[in-house]
């Protein structure tokens, strides 16, 4: 997500999830130019100790039901996403995925009409840098 300063992050493809989710360690809101924005902090896990702070306009805020059936209100952002050399404008929500193996969940709308998913395979475009 180059516009957010996130060059690489481990992500899990989840075609059962409509939206994409990004783990943030902290998030805050502010007004910029009369519009609501979200700032957030994330440790990408790609390079030990790398912490990124980013900000983006809030595109929406709505209820999301997680795989456990729990509902929470989440902030949504629009940002470019690059996967396997393909760049797309996607919608992501900010949430706490602490304790999950992957800090990002790629939902089906981010992948639709651009990728075919093979559930039996992993890292088809190479493993992330250590």
JSON list of N, CA and C in Angstrom, two decimals, residues 33-109:
[
{"chain": "A", "resi": 33, "resn": "UNK", "atom": "N", "xyz": [-8.78, 19.85, 6.39]},
{"chain": "A", "resi": 33, "resn": "UNK", "atom": "CA", "xyz": [-9.52, 20.49, 5.31]},
{"chain": "A", "resi": 33, "resn": "UNK", "atom": "C", "xyz": [-11.02, 20.31, 5.43]},
{"chain": "A", "resi": 34, "resn": "UNK", "atom": "N", "xyz": [-11.52, 20.21, 6.66]},
{"chain": "A", "resi": 34, "resn": "UNK", "atom": "CA", "xyz": [-12.95, 20.05, 6.90]},
{"chain": "A", "resi": 34, "resn": "UNK", "atom": "C", "xyz": [-13.47, 18.62, 6.75]},
{"chain": "A", "resi": 35, "resn": "UNK", "atom": "N", "xyz": [-12.59, 17.68, 6.45]},
{"chain": "A", "resi": 35, "resn": "UNK", "atom": "CA", "xyz": [-12.99, 16.28, 6.25]},
{"chain": "A", "resi": 35, "resn": "UNK", "atom": "C", "xyz": [-12.38, 15.39, 7.33]},
{"chain": "A", "resi": 36, "resn": "UNK", "atom": "N", "xyz": [-13.07, 14.29, 7.69]},
{"chain": "A", "resi": 36, "resn": "UNK", "atom": "CA", "xyz": [-12.52, 13.38, 8.70]},
{"chain": "A", "resi": 36, "resn": "UNK", "atom": "C", "xyz": [-11.39, 12.52, 8.15]},
{"chain": "A", "resi": 37, "resn": "UNK", "atom": "N", "xyz": [-10.32, 12.41, 8.90]},
{"chain": "A", "resi": 37, "resn": "UNK", "atom": "CA", "xyz": [-9.16, 11.61, 8.56]},
{"chain": "A", "resi": 37, "resn": "UNK", "atom": "C", "xyz": [-8.88, 10.64, 9.71]},
{"chain": "A", "resi": 38, "resn": "UNK", "atom": "N", "xyz": [-8.16, 9.56, 9.38]},
{"chain": "A", "resi": 38, "resn": "UNK", "atom": "CA", "xyz": [-7.69, 8.62, 10.40]},
{"chain": "A", "resi": 38, "resn": "UNK", "atom": "C", "xyz": [-6.17, 8.56, 10.32]},
{"chain": "A", "resi": 39, "resn": "UNK", "atom": "N", "xyz": [-5.54, 8.60, 11.49]},
{"chain": "A", "resi": 39, "resn": "UNK", "atom": "CA", "xyz": [-4.12, 8.34, 11.60]},
{"chain": "A", "resi": 39, "resn": "UNK", "atom": "C", "xyz": [-3.97, 7.01, 12.29]},
{"chain": "A", "resi": 40, "resn": "UNK", "atom": "N", "xyz": [-2.91, 6.29, 11.98]},
{"chain": "A", "resi": 40, "resn": "UNK", "atom": "CA", "xyz": [-2.71, 4.99, 12.62]},
{"chain": "A", "resi": 40, "resn": "UNK", "atom": "C", "xyz": [-1.25, 4.61, 12.64]},
{"chain": "A", "resi": 41, "resn": "UNK", "atom": "N", "xyz": [-0.94, 3.68, 13.52]},
{"chain": "A", "resi": 41, "resn": "UNK", "atom": "CA", "xyz": [0.42, 3.16, 13.69]},
{"chain": "A", "resi": 41, "resn": "UNK", "atom": "C", "xyz": [0.35, 1.64, 13.52]},
{"chain": "A", "resi": 42, "resn": "UNK", "atom": "N", "xyz": [1.34, 1.10, 12.78]},
{"chain": "A", "resi": 42, "resn": "UNK", "atom": "CA", "xyz": [1.38, -0.34, 12.53]},
{"chain": "A", "resi": 42, "resn": "UNK", "atom": "C", "xyz": [2.82, -0.82, 12.51]},
{"chain": "A", "resi": 43, "resn": "UNK", "atom": "N", "xyz": [3.05, -1.97, 13.09]},
{"chain": "A", "resi": 43, "resn": "UNK", "atom": "CA", "xyz": [4.33, -2.68, 12.97]},
{"chain": "A", "resi": 43, "resn": "UNK", "atom": "C", "xyz": [4.09, -3.74, 11.91]},
{"chain": "A", "resi": 44, "resn": "UNK", "atom": "N", "xyz": [4.74, -3.60, 10.75]},
{"chain": "A", "resi": 44, "resn": "UNK", "atom": "CA", "xyz": [4.43, -4.48, 9.61]},
{"chain": "A", "resi": 44, "resn": "UNK", "atom": "C", "xyz": [4.91, -5.91, 9.81]},
{"chain": "A", "resi": 45, "resn": "UNK", "atom": "N", "xyz": [5.91, -6.11, 10.66]},
{"chain": "A", "resi": 45, "resn": "UNK", "atom": "CA", "xyz": [6.43, -7.45, 10.88]},
{"chain": "A", "resi": 45, "resn": "UNK", "atom": "C", "xyz": [7.38, -7.90, 9.80]},
{"chain": "A", "resi": 46, "resn": "UNK", "atom": "N", "xyz": [7.54, -7.09, 8.74]},
{"chain": "A", "resi": 46, "resn": "UNK", "atom": "CA", "xyz": [8.44, -7.48, 7.65]},
{"chain": "A", "resi": 46, "resn": "UNK", "atom": "C", "xyz": [9.89, -7.28, 8.06]},
{"chain": "A", "resi": 47, "resn": "UNK", "atom": "N", "xyz": [10.18, -6.14, 8.65]},
{"chain": "A", "resi": 47, "resn": "UNK", "atom": "CA", "xyz": [11.53, -5.89, 9.17]},
{"chain": "A", "resi": 47, "resn": "UNK", "atom": "C", "xyz": [11.39, -5.71, 10.67]},
{"chain": "A", "resi": 48, "resn": "UNK", "atom": "N", "xyz": [12.21, -6.39, 11.41]},
{"chain": "A", "resi": 48, "resn": "UNK", "atom": "CA", "xyz": [12.13, -6.34, 12.86]},
{"chain": "A", "resi": 48, "resn": "UNK", "atom": "C", "xyz": [12.15, -4.91, 13.37]},
{"chain": "A", "resi": 49, "resn": "UNK", "atom": "N", "xyz": [11.13, -4.57, 14.13]},
{"chain": "A", "resi": 49, "resn": "UNK", "atom": "CA", "xyz": [11.08, -3.27, 14.76]},
{"chain": "A", "resi": 49, "resn": "UNK", "atom": "C", "xyz": [10.57, -2.14, 13.88]},
{"chain": "A", "resi": 50, "resn": "UNK", "atom": "N", "xyz": [10.23, -2.40, 12.60]},
{"chain": "A", "resi": 50, "resn": "UNK", "atom": "CA", "xyz": [9.76, -1.34, 11.72]},
{"chain": "A", "resi": 50, "resn": "UNK", "atom": "C", "xyz": [8.33, -0.95, 12.09]},
{"chain": "A", "resi": 51, "resn": "UNK", "atom": "N", "xyz": [8.16, 0.32, 12.46]},
{"chain": "A", "resi": 51, "resn": "UNK", "atom": "CA", "xyz": [6.85, 0.86, 12.79]},
{"chain": "A", "resi": 51, "resn": "UNK", "atom": "C", "xyz": [6.53, 1.97, 11.80]},
{"chain": "A", "resi": 52, "resn": "UNK", "atom": "N", "xyz": [5.33, 1.94, 11.26]},
{"chain": "A", "resi": 52, "resn": "UNK", "atom": "CA", "xyz": [4.91, 2.93, 10.28]},
{"chain": "A", "resi": 52, "resn": "UNK", "atom": "C", "xyz": [3.75, 3.71, 10.85]},
{"chain": "A", "resi": 53, "resn": "UNK", "atom": "N", "xyz": [3.80, 5.03, 10.70]},
{"chain": "A", "resi": 53, "resn": "UNK", "atom": "CA", "xyz": [2.67, 5.89, 11.02]},
{"chain": "A", "resi": 53, "resn": "UNK", "atom": "C", "xyz": [2.16, 6.44, 9.71]},
{"chain": "A", "resi": 54, "resn": "UNK", "atom": "N", "xyz": [0.85, 6.38, 9.52]},
{"chain": "A", "resi": 54, "resn": "UNK", "atom": "CA", "xyz": [0.25, 6.86, 8.27]},
{"chain": "A", "resi": 54, "resn": "UNK", "atom": "C", "xyz": [-1.06, 7.56, 8.58]},
{"chain": "A", "resi": 55, "resn": "UNK", "atom": "N", "xyz": [-1.57, 8.24, 7.57]},
{"chain": "A", "resi": 55, "resn": "UNK", "atom": "CA", "xyz": [-2.86, 8.90, 7.70]},
{"chain": "A", "resi": 55, "resn": "UNK", "atom": "C", "xyz": [-3.54, 8.90, 6.36]},
{"chain": "A", "resi": 56, "resn": "UNK", "atom": "N", "xyz": [-4.88, 8.91, 6.37]},
{"chain": "A", "resi": 56, "resn": "UNK", "atom": "CA", "xyz": [-5.66, 8.89, 5.13]},
{"chain": "A", "resi": 56, "resn": "UNK", "atom": "C", "xyz": [-7.06, 9.41, 5.43]},
{"chain": "A", "resi": 57, "resn": "UNK", "atom": "N", "xyz": [-7.72, 9.94, 4.40]},
{"chain": "A", "resi": 57, "resn": "UNK", "atom": "CA", "xyz": [-9.11, 10.37, 4.61]},
{"chain": "A", "resi": 57, "resn": "UNK", "atom": "C", "xyz": [-10.00, 9.16, 4.90]},
{"chain": "A", "resi": 58, "resn": "UNK", "atom": "N", "xyz": [-10.96, 9.35, 5.78]},
{"chain": "A", "resi": 58, "resn": "UNK", "atom": "CA", "xyz": [-11.93, 8.30, 6.08]},
{"chain": "A", "resi": 58, "resn": "UNK", "atom": "C", "xyz": [-12.98, 8.31, 4.98]},
{"chain": "A", "resi": 59, "resn": "UNK", "atom": "N", "xyz": [-13.18, 7.15, 4.33]},
{"chain": "A", "resi": 59, "resn": "UNK", "atom": "CA", "xyz": [-14.18, 7.07, 3.26]},
{"chain": "A", "resi": 59, "resn": "UNK", "atom": "C", "xyz": [-15.54, 6.64, 3.81]},
{"chain": "A", "resi": 60, "resn": "UNK", "atom": "N", "xyz": [-15.54, 5.91, 4.93]},
{"chain": "A", "resi": 60, "resn": "UNK", "atom": "CA", "xyz": [-16.79, 5.42, 5.51]},
{"chain": "A", "resi": 60, "resn": "UNK", "atom": "C", "xyz": [-16.51, 4.90, 6.90]},
{"chain": "A", "resi": 61, "resn": "UNK", "atom": "N", "xyz": [-17.57, 4.68, 7.63]},
{"chain": "A", "resi": 61, "resn": "UNK", "atom": "CA", "xyz": [-17.49, 4.04, 8.94]},
{"chain": "A", "resi": 61, "resn": "UNK", "atom": "C", "xyz": [-18.75, 3.19, 9.07]},
{"chain": "A", "resi": 62, "resn": "UNK", "atom": "N", "xyz": [-18.57, 1.88, 9.28]},
{"chain": "A", "resi": 62, "resn": "UNK", "atom": "CA", "xyz": [-19.75, 1.00, 9.35]},
{"chain": "A", "resi": 62, "resn": "UNK", "atom": "C", "xyz": [-19.47, -0.24, 10.17]},
{"chain": "A", "resi": 63, "resn": "UNK", "atom": "N", "xyz": [-20.55, -0.97, 10.45]},
{"chain": "A", "resi": 63, "resn": "UNK", "atom": "CA", "xyz": [-20.48, -2.19, 11.24]},
{"chain": "A", "resi": 63, "resn": "UNK", "atom": "C", "xyz": [-19.90, -3.32, 10.38]},
{"chain": "A", "resi": 64, "resn": "UNK", "atom": "N", "xyz": [-19.02, -4.11, 10.98]},
{"chain": "A", "resi": 64, "resn": "UNK", "atom": "CA", "xyz": [-18.43, -5.29, 10.33]},
{"chain": "A", "resi": 64, "resn": "UNK", "atom": "C", "xyz": [-18.62, -6.46, 11.27]},
{"chain": "A", "resi": 65, "resn": "UNK", "atom": "N", "xyz": [-19.02, -7.60, 10.72]},
{"chain": "A", "resi": 65, "resn": "UNK", "atom": "CA", "xyz": [-19.15, -8.83, 11.51]},
{"chain": "A", "resi": 65, "resn": "UNK", "atom": "C", "xyz": [-17.95, -9.70, 11.21]},
{"chain": "A", "resi": 66, "resn": "UNK", "atom": "N", "xyz": [-17.20, -10.08, 12.25]},
{"chain": "A", "resi": 66, "resn": "UNK", "atom": "CA", "xyz": [-16.01, -10.92, 12.05]},
{"chain": "A", "resi": 66, "resn": "UNK", "atom": "C", "xyz": [-16.42, -12.39, 11.96]},
{"chain": "A", "resi": 67, "resn": "UNK", "atom": "N", "xyz": [-15.45, -13.27, 11.74]},
{"chain": "A", "resi": 67, "resn": "UNK", "atom": "CA", "xyz": [-15.73, -14.70, 11.55]},
{"chain": "A", "resi": 67, "resn": "UNK", "atom": "C", "xyz": [-16.32, -15.34, 12.79]},
{"chain": "A", "resi": 68, "resn": "UNK", "atom": "N", "xyz": [-16.15, -14.72, 13.95]},
{"chain": "A", "resi": 68, "resn": "UNK", "atom": "CA", "xyz": [-16.74, -15.24, 15.19]},
{"chain": "A", "resi": 68, "resn": "UNK", "atom": "C", "xyz": [-18.14, -14.73, 15.46]},
{"chain": "A", "resi": 69, "resn": "UNK", "atom": "N", "xyz": [-18.67, -13.89, 14.53]},
{"chain": "A", "resi": 69, "resn": "UNK", "atom": "CA", "xyz": [-20.01, -13.36, 14.69]},
{"chain": "A", "resi": 69, "resn": "UNK", "atom": "C", "xyz": [-20.07, -12.07, 15.50]},
{"chain": "A", "resi": 70, "resn": "UNK", "atom": "N", "xyz": [-18.92, -11.55, 15.90]},
{"chain": "A", "resi": 70, "resn": "UNK", "atom": "CA", "xyz": [-18.88, -10.30, 16.68]},
{"chain": "A", "resi": 70, "resn": "UNK", "atom": "C", "xyz": [-18.94, -9.10, 15.75]},
{"chain": "A", "resi": 71, "resn": "UNK", "atom": "N", "xyz": [-19.75, -8.12, 16.12]},
{"chain": "A", "resi": 71, "resn": "UNK", "atom": "CA", "xyz": [-19.90, -6.90, 15.32]},
{"chain": "A", "resi": 71, "resn": "UNK", "atom": "C", "xyz": [-19.12, -5.76, 15.96]},
{"chain": "A", "resi": 72, "resn": "UNK", "atom": "N", "xyz": [-18.47, -4.96, 15.12]},
{"chain": "A", "resi": 72, "resn": "UNK", "atom": "CA", "xyz": [-17.79, -3.77, 15.61]},
{"chain": "A", "resi": 72, "resn": "UNK", "atom": "C", "xyz": [-17.85, -2.69, 14.54]},
{"chain": "A", "resi": 73, "resn": "UNK", "atom": "N", "xyz": [-17.81, -1.45, 14.98]},
{"chain": "A", "resi": 73, "resn": "UNK", "atom": "CA", "xyz": [-17.82, -0.31, 14.06]},
{"chain": "A", "resi": 73, "resn": "UNK", "atom": "C", "xyz": [-16.37, -0.04, 13.65]},
{"chain": "A", "resi": 74, "resn": "UNK", "atom": "N", "xyz": [-16.13, 0.03, 12.33]},
{"chain": "A", "resi": 74, "resn": "UNK", "atom": "CA", "xyz": [-14.77, 0.22, 11.83]},
{"chain": "A", "resi": 74, "resn": "UNK", "atom": "C", "xyz": [-14.68, 1.37, 10.84]},
{"chain": "A", "resi": 75, "resn": "UNK", "atom": "N", "xyz": [-13.51, 1.98, 10.82]},
{"chain": "A", "resi": 75, "resn": "UNK", "atom": "CA", "xyz": [-13.18, 3.04, 9.88]},
{"chain": "A", "resi": 75, "resn": "UNK", "atom": "C", "xyz": [-12.71, 2.39, 8.58]},
{"chain": "A", "resi": 76, "resn": "UNK", "atom": "N", "xyz": [-13.17, 2.91, 7.44]},
{"chain": "A", "resi": 76, "resn": "UNK", "atom": "CA", "xyz": [-12.77, 2.42, 6.13]},
{"chain": "A", "resi": 76, "resn": "UNK", "atom": "C", "xyz": [-12.00, 3.50, 5.38]},
{"chain": "A", "resi": 77, "resn": "UNK", "atom": "N", "xyz": [-10.96, 3.07, 4.66]},
{"chain": "A", "resi": 77, "resn": "UNK", "atom": "CA", "xyz": [-10.13, 3.95, 3.85]},
{"chain": "A", "resi": 77, "resn": "UNK", "atom": "C", "xyz": [-10.07, 3.40, 2.43]},
{"chain": "A", "resi": 78, "resn": "UNK", "atom": "N", "xyz": [-9.86, 4.27, 1.45]},
{"chain": "A", "resi": 78, "resn": "UNK", "atom": "CA", "xyz": [-9.55, 3.85, 0.08]},
{"chain": "A", "resi": 78, "resn": "UNK", "atom": "C", "xyz": [-8.07, 4.12, -0.15]},
{"chain": "A", "resi": 79, "resn": "UNK", "atom": "N", "xyz": [-7.37, 3.13, -0.70]},
{"chain": "A", "resi": 79, "resn": "UNK", "atom": "CA", "xyz": [-5.94, 3.30, -0.95]},
{"chain": "A", "resi": 79, "resn": "UNK", "atom": "C", "xyz": [-5.51, 2.37, -2.09]},
{"chain": "A", "resi": 80, "resn": "UNK", "atom": "N", "xyz": [-4.46, 2.73, -2.81]},
{"chain": "A", "resi": 80, "resn": "UNK", "atom": "CA", "xyz": [-3.91, 1.80, -3.80]},
{"chain": "A", "resi": 80, "resn": "UNK", "atom": "C", "xyz": [-3.25, 0.61, -3.10]},
{"chain": "A", "resi": 81, "resn": "UNK", "atom": "N", "xyz": [-3.41, -0.57, -3.69]},
{"chain": "A", "resi": 81, "resn": "UNK", "atom": "CA", "xyz": [-2.80, -1.80, -3.19]},
{"chain": "A", "resi": 81, "resn": "UNK", "atom": "C", "xyz": [-2.09, -2.46, -4.36]},
{"chain": "A", "resi": 82, "resn": "UNK", "atom": "N", "xyz": [-0.86, -2.90, -4.15]},
{"chain": "A", "resi": 82, "resn": "UNK", "atom": "CA", "xyz": [-0.11, -3.60, -5.18]},
{"chain": "A", "resi": 82, "resn": "UNK", "atom": "C", "xyz": [0.10, -5.04, -4.72]},
{"chain": "A", "resi": 83, "resn": "UNK", "atom": "N", "xyz": [-0.40, -5.97, -5.52]},
{"chain": "A", "resi": 83, "resn": "UNK", "atom": "CA", "xyz": [-0.22, -7.41, -5.25]},
{"chain": "A", "resi": 83, "resn": "UNK", "atom": "C", "xyz": [0.27, -8.05, -6.53]},
{"chain": "A", "resi": 84, "resn": "UNK", "atom": "N", "xyz": [1.40, -8.72, -6.46]},
{"chain": "A", "resi": 84, "resn": "UNK", "atom": "CA", "xyz": [1.97, -9.44, -7.61]},
{"chain": "A", "resi": 84, "resn": "UNK", "atom": "C", "xyz": [2.10, -8.52, -8.83]},
{"chain": "A", "resi": 85, "resn": "UNK", "atom": "N", "xyz": [2.47, -7.26, -8.59]},
{"chain": "A", "resi": 85, "resn": "UNK", "atom": "CA", "xyz": [2.67, -6.32, -9.67]},
{"chain": "A", "resi": 85, "resn": "UNK", "atom": "C", "xyz": [1.40, -5.68, -10.20]},
{"chain": "A", "resi": 86, "resn": "UNK", "atom": "N", "xyz": [0.25, -6.05, -9.67]},
{"chain": "A", "resi": 86, "resn": "UNK", "atom": "CA", "xyz": [-1.04, -5.49, -10.09]},
{"chain": "A", "resi": 86, "resn": "UNK", "atom": "C", "xyz": [-1.46, -4.45, -9.07]},
{"chain": "A", "resi": 87, "resn": "UNK", "atom": "N", "xyz": [-1.69, -3.22, -9.54]},
{"chain": "A", "resi": 87, "resn": "UNK", "atom": "CA", "xyz": [-2.13, -2.15, -8.63]},
{"chain": "A", "resi": 87, "resn": "UNK", "atom": "C", "xyz": [-3.62, -1.90, -8.81]},
{"chain": "A", "resi": 88, "resn": "UNK", "atom": "N", "xyz": [-4.32, -1.82, -7.67]},
{"chain": "A", "resi": 88, "resn": "UNK", "atom": "CA", "xyz": [-5.76, -1.56, -7.68]},
{"chain": "A", "resi": 88, "resn": "UNK", "atom": "C", "xyz": [-6.10, -0.61, -6.55]},
{"chain": "A", "resi": 89, "resn": "UNK", "atom": "N", "xyz": [-7.18, 0.11, -6.71]},
{"chain": "A", "resi": 89, "resn": "UNK", "atom": "CA", "xyz": [-7.72, 0.95, -5.65]},
{"chain": "A", "resi": 89, "resn": "UNK", "atom": "C", "xyz": [-8.62, 0.04, -4.82]},
{"chain": "A", "resi": 90, "resn": "UNK", "atom": "N", "xyz": [-8.37, -0.07, -3.52]},
{"chain": "A", "resi": 90, "resn": "UNK", "atom": "CA", "xyz": [-9.15, -0.96, -2.67]},
{"chain": "A", "resi": 90, "resn": "UNK", "atom": "C", "xyz": [-9.66, -0.22, -1.44]},
{"chain": "A", "resi": 91, "resn": "UNK", "atom": "N", "xyz": [-10.64, -0.83, -0.82]},
{"chain": "A", "resi": 91, "resn": "UNK", "atom": "CA", "xyz": [-11.18, -0.32, 0.44]},
{"chain": "A", "resi": 91, "resn": "UNK", "atom": "C", "xyz": [-10.70, -1.25, 1.55]},
{"chain": "A", "resi": 92, "resn": "UNK", "atom": "N", "xyz": [-10.14, -0.67, 2.62]},
{"chain": "A", "resi": 92, "resn": "UNK", "atom": "CA", "xyz": [-9.70, -1.47, 3.75]},
{"chain": "A", "resi": 92, "resn": "UNK", "atom": "C", "xyz": [-10.29, -0.88, 5.02]},
{"chain": "A", "resi": 93, "resn": "UNK", "atom": "N", "xyz": [-10.49, -1.74, 6.01]},
{"chain": "A", "resi": 93, "resn": "UNK", "atom": "CA", "xyz": [-10.91, -1.23, 7.31]},
{"chain": "A", "resi": 93, "resn": "UNK", "atom": "C", "xyz": [-9.79, -1.43, 8.30]},
{"chain": "A", "resi": 94, "resn": "UNK", "atom": "N", "xyz": [-9.75, -0.56, 9.30]},
{"chain": "A", "resi": 94, "resn": "UNK", "atom": "CA", "xyz": [-8.72, -0.61, 10.33]},
{"chain": "A", "resi": 94, "resn": "UNK", "atom": "C", "xyz": [-9.28, -1.34, 11.54]},
{"chain": "A", "resi": 95, "resn": "UNK", "atom": "N", "xyz": [-8.51, -2.28, 12.07]},
{"chain": "A", "resi": 95, "resn": "UNK", "atom": "CA", "xyz": [-8.99, -3.08, 13.20]},
{"chain": "A", "resi": 95, "resn": "UNK", "atom": "C", "xyz": [-7.82, -3.61, 14.02]},
{"chain": "A", "resi": 96, "resn": "UNK", "atom": "N", "xyz": [-8.14, -4.27, 15.10]},
{"chain": "A", "resi": 96, "resn": "UNK", "atom": "CA", "xyz": [-7.13, -4.92, 15.94]},
{"chain": "A", "resi": 96, "resn": "UNK", "atom": "C", "xyz": [-7.09, -6.39, 15.59]},
{"chain": "A", "resi": 97, "resn": "UNK", "atom": "N", "xyz": [-6.04, -6.82, 14.91]},
{"chain": "A", "resi": 97, "resn": "UNK", "atom": "CA", "xyz": [-5.86, -8.23, 14.56]},
{"chain": "A", "resi": 97, "resn": "UNK", "atom": "C", "xyz": [-4.73, -8.84, 15.38]},
{"chain": "A", "resi": 98, "resn": "UNK", "atom": "N", "xyz": [-4.45, -8.21, 16.52]},
{"chain": "A", "resi": 98, "resn": "UNK", "atom": "CA", "xyz": [-3.38, -8.70, 17.40]},
{"chain": "A", "resi": 98, "resn": "UNK", "atom": "C", "xyz": [-3.64, -10.18, 17.71]},
{"chain": "A", "resi": 99, "resn": "UNK", "atom": "N", "xyz": [-2.60, -10.96, 17.65]},
{"chain": "A", "resi": 99, "resn": "UNK", "atom": "CA", "xyz": [-2.73, -12.39, 17.91]},
{"chain": "A", "resi": 99, "resn": "UNK", "atom": "C", "xyz": [-3.01, -13.21, 16.66]},
{"chain": "A", "resi": 100, "resn": "UNK", "atom": "N", "xyz": [-3.29, -12.54, 15.55]},
{"chain": "A", "resi": 100, "resn": "UNK", "atom": "CA", "xyz": [-3.51, -13.24, 14.28]},
{"chain": "A", "resi": 100, "resn": "UNK", "atom": "C", "xyz": [-2.16, -13.42, 13.59]},
{"chain": "A", "resi": 101, "resn": "UNK", "atom": "N", "xyz": [-2.02, -14.47, 12.82]},
{"chain": "A", "resi": 101, "resn": "UNK", "atom": "CA", "xyz": [-0.77, -14.75, 12.12]},
{"chain": "A", "resi": 101, "resn": "UNK", "atom": "C", "xyz": [-0.47, -13.72, 11.04]},
{"chain": "A", "resi": 102, "resn": "UNK", "atom": "N", "xyz": [-1.52, -13.19, 10.41]},
{"chain": "A", "resi": 102, "resn": "UNK", "atom": "CA", "xyz": [-1.36, -12.23, 9.32]},
{"chain": "A", "resi": 102, "resn": "UNK", "atom": "C", "xyz": [-1.96, -10.89, 9.73]},
{"chain": "A", "resi": 103, "resn": "UNK", "atom": "N", "xyz": [-1.18, -9.80, 9.63]},
{"chain": "A", "resi": 103, "resn": "UNK", "atom": "CA", "xyz": [-1.71, -8.49, 10.02]},
{"chain": "A", "resi": 103, "resn": "UNK", "atom": "C", "xyz": [-2.71, -7.92, 9.02]},
{"chain": "A", "resi": 104, "resn": "UNK", "atom": "N", "xyz": [-2.79, -8.51, 7.84]},
{"chain": "A", "resi": 104, "resn": "UNK", "atom": "CA", "xyz": [-3.76, -8.03, 6.85]},
{"chain": "A", "resi": 104, "resn": "UNK", "atom": "C", "xyz": [-4.57, -9.18, 6.31]},
{"chain": "A", "resi": 105, "resn": "UNK", "atom": "N", "xyz": [-5.84, -8.91, 6.11]},
{"chain": "A", "resi": 105, "resn": "UNK", "atom": "CA", "xyz": [-6.76, -9.87, 5.50]},
{"chain": "A", "resi": 105, "resn": "UNK", "atom": "C", "xyz": [-7.23, -9.27, 4.18]},
{"chain": "A", "resi": 106, "resn": "UNK", "atom": "N", "xyz": [-7.00, -9.97, 3.07]},
{"chain": "A", "resi": 106, "resn": "UNK", "atom": "CA", "xyz": [-7.45, -9.50, 1.76]},
{"chain": "A", "resi": 106, "resn": "UNK", "atom": "C", "xyz": [-8.77, -10.16, 1.43]},
{"chain": "A", "resi": 107, "resn": "UNK", "atom": "N", "xyz": [-9.83, -9.37, 1.40]},
{"chain": "A", "resi": 107, "resn": "UNK", "atom": "CA", "xyz": [-11.17, -9.88, 1.10]},
{"chain": "A", "resi": 107, "resn": "UNK", "atom": "C", "xyz": [-11.42, -9.99, -0.39]},
{"chain": "A", "resi": 108, "resn": "UNK", "atom": "N", "xyz": [-12.56, -10.57, -0.72]},
{"chain": "A", "resi": 108, "resn": "UNK", "atom": "CA", "xyz": [-12.85, -10.88, -2.12]},
{"chain": "A", "resi": 108, "resn": "UNK", "atom": "C", "xyz": [-13.03, -9.64, -3.00]},
{"chain": "A", "resi": 109, "resn": "UNK", "atom": "N", "xyz": [-13.52, -8.53, -2.46]},
{"chain": "A", "resi": 109, "resn": "UNK", "atom": "CA", "xyz": [-13.70, -7.36, -3.32]},
{"chain": "A", "resi": 109, "resn": "UNK", "atom": "C", "xyz": [-12.36, -6.76, -3.75]}
]
